[in-house]
mmCIF file of C-alpha atoms in Angstrom:
data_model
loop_
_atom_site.group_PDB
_atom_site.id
_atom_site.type_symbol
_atom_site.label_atom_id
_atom_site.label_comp_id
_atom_site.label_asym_id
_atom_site.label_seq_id
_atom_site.Cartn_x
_atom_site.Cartn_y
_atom_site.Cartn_z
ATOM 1 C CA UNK A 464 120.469 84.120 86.315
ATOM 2 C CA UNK A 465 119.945 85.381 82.465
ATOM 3 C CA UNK A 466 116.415 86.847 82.909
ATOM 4 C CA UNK A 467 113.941 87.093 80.009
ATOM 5 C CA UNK A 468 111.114 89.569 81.056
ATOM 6 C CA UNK A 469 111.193 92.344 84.010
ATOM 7 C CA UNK A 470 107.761 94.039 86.064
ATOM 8 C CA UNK A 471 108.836 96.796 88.142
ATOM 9 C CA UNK A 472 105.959 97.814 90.660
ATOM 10 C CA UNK A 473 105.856 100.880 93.436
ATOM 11 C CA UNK A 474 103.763 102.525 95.794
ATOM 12 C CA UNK A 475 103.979 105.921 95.706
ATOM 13 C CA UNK A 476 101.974 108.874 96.567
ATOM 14 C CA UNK A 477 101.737 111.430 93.861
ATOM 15 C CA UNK A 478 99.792 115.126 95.107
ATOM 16 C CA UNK A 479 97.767 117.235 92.627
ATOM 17 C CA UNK A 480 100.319 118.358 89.722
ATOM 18 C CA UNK A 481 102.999 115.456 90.382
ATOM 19 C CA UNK A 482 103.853 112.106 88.794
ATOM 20 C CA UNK A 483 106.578 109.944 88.680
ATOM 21 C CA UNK A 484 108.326 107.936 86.278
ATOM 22 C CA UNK A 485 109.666 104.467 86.239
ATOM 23 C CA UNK A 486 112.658 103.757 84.066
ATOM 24 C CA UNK A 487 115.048 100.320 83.238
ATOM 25 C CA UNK A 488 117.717 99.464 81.311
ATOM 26 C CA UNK A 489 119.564 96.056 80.875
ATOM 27 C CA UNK A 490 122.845 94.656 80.272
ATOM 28 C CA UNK A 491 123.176 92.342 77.697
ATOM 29 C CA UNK A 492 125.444 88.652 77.442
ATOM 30 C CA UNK A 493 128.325 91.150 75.475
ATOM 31 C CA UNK A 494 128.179 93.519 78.990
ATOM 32 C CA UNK A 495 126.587 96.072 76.412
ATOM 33 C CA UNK A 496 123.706 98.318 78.351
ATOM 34 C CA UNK A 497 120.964 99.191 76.742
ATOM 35 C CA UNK A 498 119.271 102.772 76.315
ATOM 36 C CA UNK A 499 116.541 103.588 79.377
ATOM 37 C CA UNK A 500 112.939 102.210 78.506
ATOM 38 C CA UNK A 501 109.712 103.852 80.487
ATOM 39 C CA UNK A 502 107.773 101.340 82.471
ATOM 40 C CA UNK A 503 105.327 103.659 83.154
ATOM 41 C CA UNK A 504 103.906 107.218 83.901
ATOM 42 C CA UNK A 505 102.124 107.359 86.664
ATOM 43 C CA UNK A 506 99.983 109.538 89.036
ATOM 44 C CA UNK A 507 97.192 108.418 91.639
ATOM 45 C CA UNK A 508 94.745 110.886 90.227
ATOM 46 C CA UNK A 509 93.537 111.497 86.754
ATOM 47 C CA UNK A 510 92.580 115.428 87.121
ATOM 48 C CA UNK A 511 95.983 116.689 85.798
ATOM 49 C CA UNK A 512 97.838 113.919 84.635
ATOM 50 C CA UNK A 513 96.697 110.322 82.389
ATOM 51 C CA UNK A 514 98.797 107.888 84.082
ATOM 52 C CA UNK A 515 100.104 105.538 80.831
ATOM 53 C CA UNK A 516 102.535 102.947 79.958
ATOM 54 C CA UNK A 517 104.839 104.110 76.597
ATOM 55 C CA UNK A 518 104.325 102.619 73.183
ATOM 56 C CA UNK A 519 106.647 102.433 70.093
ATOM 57 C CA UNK A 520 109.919 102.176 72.523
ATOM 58 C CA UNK A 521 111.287 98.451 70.829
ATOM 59 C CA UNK A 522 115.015 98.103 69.186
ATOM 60 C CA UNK A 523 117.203 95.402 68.407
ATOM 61 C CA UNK A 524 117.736 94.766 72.191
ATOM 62 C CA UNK A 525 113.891 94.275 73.323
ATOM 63 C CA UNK A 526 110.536 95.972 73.813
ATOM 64 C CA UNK A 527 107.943 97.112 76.288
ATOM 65 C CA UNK A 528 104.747 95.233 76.548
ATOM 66 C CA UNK A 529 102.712 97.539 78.187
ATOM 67 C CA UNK A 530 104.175 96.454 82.064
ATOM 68 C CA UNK A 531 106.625 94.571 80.985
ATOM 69 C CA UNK A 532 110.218 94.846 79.646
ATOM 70 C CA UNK A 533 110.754 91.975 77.027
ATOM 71 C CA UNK A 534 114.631 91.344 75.922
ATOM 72 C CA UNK A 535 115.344 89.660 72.201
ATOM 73 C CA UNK A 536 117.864 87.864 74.328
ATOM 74 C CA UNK A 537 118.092 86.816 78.111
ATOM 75 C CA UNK A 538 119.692 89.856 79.763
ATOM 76 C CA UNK A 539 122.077 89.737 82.358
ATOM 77 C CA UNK A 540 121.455 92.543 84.638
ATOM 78 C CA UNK A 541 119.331 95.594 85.283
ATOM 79 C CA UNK A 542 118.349 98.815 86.396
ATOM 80 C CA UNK A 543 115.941 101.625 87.670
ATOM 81 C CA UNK A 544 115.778 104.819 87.250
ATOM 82 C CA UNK A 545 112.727 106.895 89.178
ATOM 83 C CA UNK A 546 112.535 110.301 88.453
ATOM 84 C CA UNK A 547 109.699 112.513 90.544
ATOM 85 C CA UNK A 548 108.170 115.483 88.261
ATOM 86 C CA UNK A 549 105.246 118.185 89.776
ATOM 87 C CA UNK A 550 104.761 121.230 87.682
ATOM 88 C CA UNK A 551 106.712 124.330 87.469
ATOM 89 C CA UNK A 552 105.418 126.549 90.779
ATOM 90 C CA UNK A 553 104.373 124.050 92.669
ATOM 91 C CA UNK A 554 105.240 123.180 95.525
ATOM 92 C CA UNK A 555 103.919 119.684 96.054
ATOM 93 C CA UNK A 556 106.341 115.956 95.788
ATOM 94 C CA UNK A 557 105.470 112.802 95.167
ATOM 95 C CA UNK A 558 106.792 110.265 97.412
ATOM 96 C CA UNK A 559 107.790 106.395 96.823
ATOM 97 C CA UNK A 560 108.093 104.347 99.590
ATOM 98 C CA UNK A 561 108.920 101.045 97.778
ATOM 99 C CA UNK A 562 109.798 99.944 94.398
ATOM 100 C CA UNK A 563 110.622 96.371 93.200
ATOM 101 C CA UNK A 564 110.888 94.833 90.226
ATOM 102 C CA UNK A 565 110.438 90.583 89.195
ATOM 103 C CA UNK A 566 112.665 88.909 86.967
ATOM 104 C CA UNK A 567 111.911 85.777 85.418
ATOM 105 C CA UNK A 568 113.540 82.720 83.158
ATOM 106 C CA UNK A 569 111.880 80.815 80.912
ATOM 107 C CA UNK A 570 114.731 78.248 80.388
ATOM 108 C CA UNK A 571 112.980 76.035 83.176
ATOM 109 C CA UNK A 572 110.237 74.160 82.436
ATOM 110 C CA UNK A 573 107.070 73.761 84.903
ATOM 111 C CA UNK A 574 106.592 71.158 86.955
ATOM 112 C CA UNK A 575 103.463 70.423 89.603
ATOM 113 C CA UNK A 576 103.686 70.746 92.624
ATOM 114 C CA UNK A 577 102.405 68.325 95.440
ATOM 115 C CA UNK A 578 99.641 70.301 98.099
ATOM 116 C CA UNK A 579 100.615 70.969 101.579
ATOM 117 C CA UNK A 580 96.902 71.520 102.327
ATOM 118 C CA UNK A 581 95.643 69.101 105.092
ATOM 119 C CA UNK A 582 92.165 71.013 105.628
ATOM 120 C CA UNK A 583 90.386 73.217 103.759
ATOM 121 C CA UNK A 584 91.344 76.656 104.115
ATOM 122 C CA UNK A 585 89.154 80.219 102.704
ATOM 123 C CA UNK A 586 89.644 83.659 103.493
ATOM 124 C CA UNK A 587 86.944 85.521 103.761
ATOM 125 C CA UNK A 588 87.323 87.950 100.665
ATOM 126 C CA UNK A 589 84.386 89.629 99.018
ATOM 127 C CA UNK A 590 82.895 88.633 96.027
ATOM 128 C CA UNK A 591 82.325 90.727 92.984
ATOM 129 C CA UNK A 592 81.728 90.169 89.531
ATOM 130 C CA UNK A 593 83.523 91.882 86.448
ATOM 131 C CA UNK A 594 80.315 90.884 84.150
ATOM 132 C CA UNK A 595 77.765 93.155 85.965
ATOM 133 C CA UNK A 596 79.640 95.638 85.057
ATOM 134 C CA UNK A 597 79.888 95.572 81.017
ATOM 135 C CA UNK A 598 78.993 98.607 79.494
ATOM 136 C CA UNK A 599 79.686 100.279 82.295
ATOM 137 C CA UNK A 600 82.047 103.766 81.814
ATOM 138 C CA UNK A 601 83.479 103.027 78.451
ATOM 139 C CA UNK A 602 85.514 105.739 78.713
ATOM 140 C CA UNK A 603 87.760 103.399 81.297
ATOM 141 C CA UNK A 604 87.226 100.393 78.344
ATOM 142 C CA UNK A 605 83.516 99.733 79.661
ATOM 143 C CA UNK A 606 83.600 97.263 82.052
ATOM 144 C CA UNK A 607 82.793 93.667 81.243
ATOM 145 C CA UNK A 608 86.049 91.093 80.723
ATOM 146 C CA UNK A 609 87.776 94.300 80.316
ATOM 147 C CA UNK A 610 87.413 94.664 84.561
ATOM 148 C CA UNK A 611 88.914 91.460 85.470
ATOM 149 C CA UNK A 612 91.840 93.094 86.882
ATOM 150 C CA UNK A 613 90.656 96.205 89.228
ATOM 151 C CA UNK A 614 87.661 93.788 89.999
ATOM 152 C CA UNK A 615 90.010 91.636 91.202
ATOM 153 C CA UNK A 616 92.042 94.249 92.999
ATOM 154 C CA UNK A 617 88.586 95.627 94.741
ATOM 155 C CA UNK A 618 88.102 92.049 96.361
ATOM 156 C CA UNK A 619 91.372 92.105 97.565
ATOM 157 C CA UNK A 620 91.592 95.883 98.969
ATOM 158 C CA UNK A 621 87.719 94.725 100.680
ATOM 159 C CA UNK A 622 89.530 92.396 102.239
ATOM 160 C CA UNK A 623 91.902 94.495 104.054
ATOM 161 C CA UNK A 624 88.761 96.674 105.338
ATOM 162 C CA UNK A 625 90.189 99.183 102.486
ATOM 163 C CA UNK A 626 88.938 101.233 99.492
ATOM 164 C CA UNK A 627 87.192 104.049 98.146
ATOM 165 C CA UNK A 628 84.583 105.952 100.277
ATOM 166 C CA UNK A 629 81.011 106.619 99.386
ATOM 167 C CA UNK A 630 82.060 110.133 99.106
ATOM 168 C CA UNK A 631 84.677 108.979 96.543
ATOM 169 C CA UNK A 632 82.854 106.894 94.397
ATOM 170 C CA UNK A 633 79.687 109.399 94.439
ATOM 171 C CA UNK A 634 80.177 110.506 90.695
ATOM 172 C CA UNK A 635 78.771 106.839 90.075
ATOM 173 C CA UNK A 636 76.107 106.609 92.738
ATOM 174 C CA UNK A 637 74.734 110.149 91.720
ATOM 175 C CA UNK A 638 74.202 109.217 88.287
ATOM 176 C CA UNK A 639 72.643 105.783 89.093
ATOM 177 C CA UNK A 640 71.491 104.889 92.671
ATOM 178 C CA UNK A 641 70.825 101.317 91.710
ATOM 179 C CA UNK A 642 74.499 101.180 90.410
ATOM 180 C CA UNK A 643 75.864 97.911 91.332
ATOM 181 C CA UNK A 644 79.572 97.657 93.395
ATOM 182 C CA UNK A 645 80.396 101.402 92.410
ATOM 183 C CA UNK A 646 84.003 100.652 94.064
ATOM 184 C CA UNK A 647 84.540 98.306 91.044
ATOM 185 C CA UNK A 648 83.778 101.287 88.929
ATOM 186 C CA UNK A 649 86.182 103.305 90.814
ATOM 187 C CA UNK A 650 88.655 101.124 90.515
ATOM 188 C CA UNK A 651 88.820 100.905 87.004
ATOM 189 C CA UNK A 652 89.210 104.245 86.440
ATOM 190 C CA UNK A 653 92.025 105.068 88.798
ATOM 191 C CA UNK A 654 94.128 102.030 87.512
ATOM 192 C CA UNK A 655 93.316 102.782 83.768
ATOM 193 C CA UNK A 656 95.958 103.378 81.164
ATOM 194 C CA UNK A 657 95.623 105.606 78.869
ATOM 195 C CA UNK A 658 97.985 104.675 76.577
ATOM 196 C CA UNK A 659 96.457 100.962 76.682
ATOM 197 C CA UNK A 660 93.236 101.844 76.973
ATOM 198 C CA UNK A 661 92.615 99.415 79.720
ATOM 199 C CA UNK A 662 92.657 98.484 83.430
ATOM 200 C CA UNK A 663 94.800 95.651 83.521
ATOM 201 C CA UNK A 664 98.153 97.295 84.023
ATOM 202 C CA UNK A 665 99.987 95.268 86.254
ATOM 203 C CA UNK A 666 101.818 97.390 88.738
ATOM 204 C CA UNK A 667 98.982 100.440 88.261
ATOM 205 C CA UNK A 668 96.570 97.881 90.318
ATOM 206 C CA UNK A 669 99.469 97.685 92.964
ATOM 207 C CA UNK A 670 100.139 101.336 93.197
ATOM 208 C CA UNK A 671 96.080 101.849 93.378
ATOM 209 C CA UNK A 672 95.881 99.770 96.383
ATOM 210 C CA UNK A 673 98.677 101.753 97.959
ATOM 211 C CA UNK A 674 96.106 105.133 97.330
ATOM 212 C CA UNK A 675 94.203 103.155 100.382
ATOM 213 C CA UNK A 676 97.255 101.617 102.603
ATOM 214 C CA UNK A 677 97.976 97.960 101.386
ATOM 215 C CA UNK A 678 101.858 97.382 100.662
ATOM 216 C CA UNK A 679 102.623 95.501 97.594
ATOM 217 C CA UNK A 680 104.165 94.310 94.036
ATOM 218 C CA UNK A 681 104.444 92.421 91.177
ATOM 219 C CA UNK A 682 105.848 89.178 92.135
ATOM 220 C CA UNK A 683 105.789 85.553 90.648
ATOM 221 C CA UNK A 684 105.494 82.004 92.836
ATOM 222 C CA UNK A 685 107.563 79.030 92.116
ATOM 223 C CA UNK A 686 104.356 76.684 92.313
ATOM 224 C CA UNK A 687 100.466 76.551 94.329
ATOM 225 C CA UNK A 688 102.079 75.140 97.272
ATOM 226 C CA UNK A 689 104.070 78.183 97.792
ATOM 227 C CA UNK A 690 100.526 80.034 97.350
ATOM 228 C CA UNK A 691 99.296 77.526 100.006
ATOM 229 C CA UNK A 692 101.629 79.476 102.156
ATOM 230 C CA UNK A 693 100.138 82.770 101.962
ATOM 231 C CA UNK A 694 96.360 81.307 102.479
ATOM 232 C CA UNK A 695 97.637 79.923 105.557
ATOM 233 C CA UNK A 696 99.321 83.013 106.484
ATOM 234 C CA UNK A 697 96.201 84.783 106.216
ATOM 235 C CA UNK A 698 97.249 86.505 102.604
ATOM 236 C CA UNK A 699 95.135 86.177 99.686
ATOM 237 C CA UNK A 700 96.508 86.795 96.053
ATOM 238 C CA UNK A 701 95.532 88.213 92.458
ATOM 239 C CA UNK A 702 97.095 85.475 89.913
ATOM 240 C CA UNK A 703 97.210 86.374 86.300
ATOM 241 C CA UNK A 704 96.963 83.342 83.990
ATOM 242 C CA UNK A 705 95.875 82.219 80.245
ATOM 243 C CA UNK A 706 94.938 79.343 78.783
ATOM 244 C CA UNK A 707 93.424 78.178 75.875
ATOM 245 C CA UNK A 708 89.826 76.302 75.056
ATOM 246 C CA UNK A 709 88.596 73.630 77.600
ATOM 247 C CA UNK A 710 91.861 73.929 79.935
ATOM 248 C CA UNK A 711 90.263 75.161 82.913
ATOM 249 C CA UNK A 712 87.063 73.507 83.872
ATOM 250 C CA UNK A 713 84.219 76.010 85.411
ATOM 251 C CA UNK A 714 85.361 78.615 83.606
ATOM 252 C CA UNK A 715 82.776 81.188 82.569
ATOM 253 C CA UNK A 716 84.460 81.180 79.064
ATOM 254 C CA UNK A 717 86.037 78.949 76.676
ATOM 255 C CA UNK A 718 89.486 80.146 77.094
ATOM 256 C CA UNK A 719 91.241 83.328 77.603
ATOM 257 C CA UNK A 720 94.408 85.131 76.328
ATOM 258 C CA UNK A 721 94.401 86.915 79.332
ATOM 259 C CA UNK A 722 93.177 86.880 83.259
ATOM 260 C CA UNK A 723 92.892 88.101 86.671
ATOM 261 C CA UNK A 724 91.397 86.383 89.246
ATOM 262 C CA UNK A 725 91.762 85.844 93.344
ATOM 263 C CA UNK A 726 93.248 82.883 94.784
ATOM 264 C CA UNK A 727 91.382 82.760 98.471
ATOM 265 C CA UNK A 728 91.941 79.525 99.949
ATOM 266 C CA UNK A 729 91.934 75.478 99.270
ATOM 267 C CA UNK A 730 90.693 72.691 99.691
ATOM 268 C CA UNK A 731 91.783 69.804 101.728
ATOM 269 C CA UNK A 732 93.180 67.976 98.735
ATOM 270 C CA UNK A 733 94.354 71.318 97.429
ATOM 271 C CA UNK A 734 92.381 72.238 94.722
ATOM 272 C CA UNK A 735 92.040 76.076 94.701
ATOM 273 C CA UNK A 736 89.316 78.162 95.989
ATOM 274 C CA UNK A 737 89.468 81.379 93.866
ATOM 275 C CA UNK A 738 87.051 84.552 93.925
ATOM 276 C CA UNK A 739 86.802 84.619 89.896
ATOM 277 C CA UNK A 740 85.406 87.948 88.799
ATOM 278 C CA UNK A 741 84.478 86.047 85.602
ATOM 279 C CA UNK A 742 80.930 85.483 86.634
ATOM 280 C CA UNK A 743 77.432 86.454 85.809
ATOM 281 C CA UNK A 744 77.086 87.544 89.115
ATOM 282 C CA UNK A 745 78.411 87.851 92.424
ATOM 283 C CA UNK A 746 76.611 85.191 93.812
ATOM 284 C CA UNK A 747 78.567 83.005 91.405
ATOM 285 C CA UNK A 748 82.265 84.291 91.746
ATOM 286 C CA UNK A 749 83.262 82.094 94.207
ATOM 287 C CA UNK A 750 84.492 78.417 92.806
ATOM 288 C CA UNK A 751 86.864 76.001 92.905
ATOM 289 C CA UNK A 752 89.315 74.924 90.184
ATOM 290 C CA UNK A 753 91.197 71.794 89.308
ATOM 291 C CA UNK A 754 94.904 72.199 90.882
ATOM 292 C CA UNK A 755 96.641 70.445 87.983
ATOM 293 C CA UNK A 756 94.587 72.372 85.450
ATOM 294 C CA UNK A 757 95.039 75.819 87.167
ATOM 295 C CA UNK A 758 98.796 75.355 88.002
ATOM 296 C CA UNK A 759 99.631 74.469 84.129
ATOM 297 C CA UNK A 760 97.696 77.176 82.873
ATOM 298 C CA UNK A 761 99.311 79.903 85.694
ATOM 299 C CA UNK A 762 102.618 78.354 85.453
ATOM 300 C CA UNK A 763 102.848 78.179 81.422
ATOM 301 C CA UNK A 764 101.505 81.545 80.415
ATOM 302 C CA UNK A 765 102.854 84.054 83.549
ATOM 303 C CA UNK A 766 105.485 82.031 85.555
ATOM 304 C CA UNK A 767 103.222 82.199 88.628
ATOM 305 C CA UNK A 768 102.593 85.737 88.494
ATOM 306 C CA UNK A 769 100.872 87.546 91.320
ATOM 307 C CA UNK A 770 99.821 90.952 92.885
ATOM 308 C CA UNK A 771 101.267 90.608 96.471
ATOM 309 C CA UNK A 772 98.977 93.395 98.796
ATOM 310 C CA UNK A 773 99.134 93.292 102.009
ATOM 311 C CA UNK A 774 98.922 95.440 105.088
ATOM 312 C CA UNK A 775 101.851 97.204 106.516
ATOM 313 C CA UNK A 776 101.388 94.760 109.729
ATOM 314 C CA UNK A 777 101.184 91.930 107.707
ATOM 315 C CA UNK A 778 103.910 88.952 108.622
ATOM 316 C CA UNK A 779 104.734 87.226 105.548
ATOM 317 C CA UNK A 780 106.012 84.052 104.597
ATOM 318 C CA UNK A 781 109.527 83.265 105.260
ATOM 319 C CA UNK A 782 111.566 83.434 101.700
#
């Protein structure tokens, strides 16, 4: 099908002094292809390299948004191109063991789905909230609303018994004992973006969690009840969604233009359980959503999209 927005992801490990690049390019309804546009820069660490997206790269065939390649027109194909760089002398390589990418129409319109939930269903992710954290390192855009996204991606990777050591996130503890989830903290720093001065890079949170183990991408579901399938399979999920005032009830805010939250389980009548980092604490990140209100605003502003992270034992759903 004619596609109309493309996230590539990877996991890759990159060594001191290497980084790797992901690349695409499109073909166009007059079989035209268009020039290469980077989808990102990106190294594990941030000693010798500032992993970024590219800015200023639009034409008269489409643009970048930070992650995401956006055609004027629906495209008809694509393609990658990955190029591995280390510095001159070294001997080091990064390595990429998988790289994906999601396409997605926007010619079909949404419609709810029905729940396949017969009993309630919650995984038992950790909670941790994004708001305990404002102010926090504003060097890696200080923490806050800004943190929904590694926040997110730290419940996920706790999860999976995965993460940052002590020893790794000492920098944080040594300055303030007291400090509050210093993995969060962590986490925002090594999936920062220099270029958009933010932690909400899509595909940077998946290739973070592959620093620790977890397989993963950028994908999009067709619907909840497909989600329903990964609760059940023991998978949870990091949905990115907007909506605007009064849409979602038990929301900590009005609205949003942009968020990232966990999807951990449902109920019985499949309403969705979700670890929302959107909290005043993390006593209070755990609650439950209206499925109708939820799936529009998912469904309508992303297509369903998700980080996918999973161990490399992991069975998933059947396609």
């Amino acid at each position: 099908f004619a596609f109309s927005q493309a996230v590539p992801s990877w996991n890759a490990a990159t060594p001191a002094h290497t980084w790797i690049q992901v690349e695409l390019r499109a073909r166009t309804q007059d079989a035209r292809e268009t020039k290469w546009y980077v989808l990102g820069r990106w190294a594990s660490g941030d000693a010798d390299f500032h992993r970024t997206s590219v800015p200023g790269q639009g034409d008269n065939d489409g643009f970048v948004a930070i992650d995401t390649f956006v055609p004027k027109k629906a495209m008809l194909a694509y393609q990658l191109r990955l190029t591995l760089y280390r510095e001159p002398g070294s001997g080091a390589s990064p390595s990429v063991t998988k790289l994906s990418t999601v396409v997605a129409s926007d010619a079909d319109p949404y419609a709810p789905s029905a729940t396949t939930m017969t009993s309630r269903t919650i995984l038992p992710v950790p909670e941790y909230s994004q708001e305990i954290h404002a102010g926090h390192y504003p060097e890696f855009d200080g923490g806050g609303e800004a943190w929904c996204s590694p926040t997110s991606t730290a419940m996920i990777l706790g999860f999976w018994g995965r993460g940052p050591t002590p020893t790794d996130y000492a920098y944080v503890t040594a300055a303030d004992p007291g400090h509050p989830d210093p993995w969060v903290d962590y986490a925002a720093r090594f999936t920062y973006d220099s270029n958009y001065d933010g932690a909400g890079n899509w595909p940077f949170n998946v290739a973070y969690s592959h620093t620790f183990g977890l397989e993963g991408a950028v994908t999009q579901l067709r619907s909840l009840a497909e989600a329903e399938r990964y609760i059940k399979a023991g998978i949870p999920l990091v949905a990115s969604l907007s909506f605007g005032s009064g849409k979602l009830d038990g929301f900590l805010f009005k609205g949003t233009n942009g968020h990232l939250l966990t999807i951990v389980g449902f109920t019985a009548s499949g309403d969705v359980v979700s670890n929302d980092p959107a909290a005043l604490r993390d006593a209070d990140v755990q609650r439950t959503y209206d499925r109708a209100q939820f799936e529009k605003a998912w469904m309508e502003s992303t297509g369903g999209l998700v980080y996918l992270l999973y161990t490399p034992d992991t069975t998933l759903p059947a396609s």
